Short mmCIF file of C-alpha atoms in Angstrom, two decimals:
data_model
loop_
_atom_site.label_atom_id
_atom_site.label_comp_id
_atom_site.label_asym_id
_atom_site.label_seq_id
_atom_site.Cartn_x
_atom_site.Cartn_y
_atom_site.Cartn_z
CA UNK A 230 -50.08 -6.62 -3.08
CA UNK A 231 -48.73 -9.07 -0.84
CA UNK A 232 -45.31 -9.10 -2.58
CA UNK A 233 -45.28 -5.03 -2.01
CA UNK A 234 -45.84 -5.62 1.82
CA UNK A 235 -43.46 -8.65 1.86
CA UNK A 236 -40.97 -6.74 0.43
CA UNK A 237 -41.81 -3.88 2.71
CA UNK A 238 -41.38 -5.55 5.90
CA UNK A 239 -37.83 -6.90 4.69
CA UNK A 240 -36.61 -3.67 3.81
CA UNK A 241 -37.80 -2.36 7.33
CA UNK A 242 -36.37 -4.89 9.23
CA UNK A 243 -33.02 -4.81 7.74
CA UNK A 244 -32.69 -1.56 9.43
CA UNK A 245 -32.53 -3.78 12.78
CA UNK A 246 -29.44 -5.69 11.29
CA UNK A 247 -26.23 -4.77 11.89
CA UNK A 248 -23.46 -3.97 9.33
CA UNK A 249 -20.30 -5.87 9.37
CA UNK A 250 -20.29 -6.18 13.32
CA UNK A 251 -16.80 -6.40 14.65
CA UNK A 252 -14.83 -4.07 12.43
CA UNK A 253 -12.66 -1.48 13.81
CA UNK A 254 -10.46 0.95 12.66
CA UNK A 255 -7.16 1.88 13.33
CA UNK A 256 -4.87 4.59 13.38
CA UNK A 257 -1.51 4.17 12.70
CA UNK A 258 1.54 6.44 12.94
CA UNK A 259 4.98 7.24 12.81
CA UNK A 260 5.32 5.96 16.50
CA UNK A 261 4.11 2.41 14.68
CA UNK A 262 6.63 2.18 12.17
CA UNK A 263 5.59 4.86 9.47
CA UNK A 264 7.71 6.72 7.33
CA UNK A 265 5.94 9.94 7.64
CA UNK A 266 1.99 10.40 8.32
CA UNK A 267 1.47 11.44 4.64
CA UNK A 268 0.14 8.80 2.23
CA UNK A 269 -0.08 9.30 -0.98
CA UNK A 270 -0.93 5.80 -2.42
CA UNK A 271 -1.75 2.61 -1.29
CA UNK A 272 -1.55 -0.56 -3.58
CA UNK A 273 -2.39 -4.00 -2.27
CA UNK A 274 -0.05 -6.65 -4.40
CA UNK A 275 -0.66 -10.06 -5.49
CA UNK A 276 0.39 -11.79 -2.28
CA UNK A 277 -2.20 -9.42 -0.47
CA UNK A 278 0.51 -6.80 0.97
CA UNK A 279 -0.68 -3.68 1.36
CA UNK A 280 2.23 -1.32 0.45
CA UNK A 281 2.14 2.69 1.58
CA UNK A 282 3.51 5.52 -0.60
CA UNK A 283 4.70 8.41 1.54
CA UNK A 284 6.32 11.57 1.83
CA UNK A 285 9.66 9.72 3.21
CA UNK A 286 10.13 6.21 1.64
CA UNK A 287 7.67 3.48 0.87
CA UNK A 288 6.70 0.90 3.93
CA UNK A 289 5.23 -2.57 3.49
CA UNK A 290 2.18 -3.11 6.06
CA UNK A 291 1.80 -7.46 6.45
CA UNK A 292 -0.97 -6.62 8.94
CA UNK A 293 0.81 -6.51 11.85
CA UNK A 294 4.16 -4.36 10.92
CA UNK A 295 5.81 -2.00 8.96
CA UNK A 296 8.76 -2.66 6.71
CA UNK A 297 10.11 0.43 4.97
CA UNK A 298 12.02 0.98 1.78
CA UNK A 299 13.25 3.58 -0.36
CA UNK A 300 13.65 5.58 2.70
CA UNK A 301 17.22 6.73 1.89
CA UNK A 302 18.39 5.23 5.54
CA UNK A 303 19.69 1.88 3.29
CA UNK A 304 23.51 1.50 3.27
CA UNK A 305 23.37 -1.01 -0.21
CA UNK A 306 20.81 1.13 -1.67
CA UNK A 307 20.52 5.24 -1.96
CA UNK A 308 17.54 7.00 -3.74
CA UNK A 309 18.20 10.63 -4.43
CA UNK A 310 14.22 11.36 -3.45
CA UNK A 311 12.38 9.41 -1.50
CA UNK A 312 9.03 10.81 -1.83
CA UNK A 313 6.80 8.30 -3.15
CA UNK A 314 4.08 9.08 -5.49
CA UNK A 315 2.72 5.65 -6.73
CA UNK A 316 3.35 2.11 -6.21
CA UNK A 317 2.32 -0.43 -9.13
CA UNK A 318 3.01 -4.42 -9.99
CA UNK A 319 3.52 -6.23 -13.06
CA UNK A 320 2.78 -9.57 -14.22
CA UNK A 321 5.86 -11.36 -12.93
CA UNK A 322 5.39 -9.93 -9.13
CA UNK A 323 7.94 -7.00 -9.51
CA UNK A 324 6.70 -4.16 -7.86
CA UNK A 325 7.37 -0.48 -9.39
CA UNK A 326 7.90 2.61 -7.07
CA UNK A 327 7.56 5.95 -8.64
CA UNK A 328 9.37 9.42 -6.73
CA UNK A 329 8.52 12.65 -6.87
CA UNK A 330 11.62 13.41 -8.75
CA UNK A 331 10.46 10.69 -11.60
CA UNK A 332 12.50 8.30 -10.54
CA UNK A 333 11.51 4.61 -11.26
CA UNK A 334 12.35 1.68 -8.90
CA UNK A 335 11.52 -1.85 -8.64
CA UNK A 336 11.76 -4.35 -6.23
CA UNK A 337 12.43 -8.13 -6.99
CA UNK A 338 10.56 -9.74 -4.36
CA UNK A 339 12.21 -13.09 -4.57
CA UNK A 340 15.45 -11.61 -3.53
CA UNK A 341 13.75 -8.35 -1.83
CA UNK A 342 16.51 -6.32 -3.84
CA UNK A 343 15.48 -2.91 -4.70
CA UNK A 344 17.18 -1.49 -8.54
CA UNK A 345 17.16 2.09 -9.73
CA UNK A 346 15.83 1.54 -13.39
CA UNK A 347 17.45 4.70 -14.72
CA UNK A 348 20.83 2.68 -13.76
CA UNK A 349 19.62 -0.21 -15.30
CA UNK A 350 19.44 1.54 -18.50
CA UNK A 351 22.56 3.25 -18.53
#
């Protein structure tokens, strides 16, 4: 009995606790360095990027900025759609985008150089 009312009066008082005190969430937009407002996949890689699919381009978020890619603004580098439906990574650290039009890229991150894979294969 006195483990039911033990347990009770934890259970009750963790009501008086609060949960994960100073979080805060934030809103960001195009004004901040997006692509376009529309996500439509996130993927955190191995170094702990977060990385952004969108409706114009994919955009690398380091916490405190956004870099984009695949945006089609690139003079070395043209994609024919930039709408980005999923972001993946292998083994090695490469990072995979996928377009709307089924296009594959990847991005070597050593050198940051972005390669159509289509191309590669021709």
């Amino acid at each position: 009995m006195k483990k039911i009312v033990l347990s009770f009066l934890l259970f009750s008082l963790s009501w008086l606790l609060p949960g994960q005190s100073g979080s805060r969430m934030v809103h960001y937009s195009i004004e901040d360095g997006l692509p376009h407002n529309r996500i439509s996949s996130i993927y955190q890689d191995s170094r702990g990027f977060i990385w952004l699919a969108t409706l114009n381009g994919a955009v690398l978020f380091d916490g405190y900025e956004f870099t984009p890619y695949l945006n089609g603004s690139s003079e070395d580098y043209r994609v024919r759609n930039s709408r980005i439906v999923q972001i993946t990574e292998d083994q090695s650290g490469r990072l995979w985008f996928v377009t709307y039009a089924d296009e594959v890229h990847r991005l070597d991150p050593e050198t940051d150089r972005l390669f159509n894979v289509g191309e590669l294969i021709r």
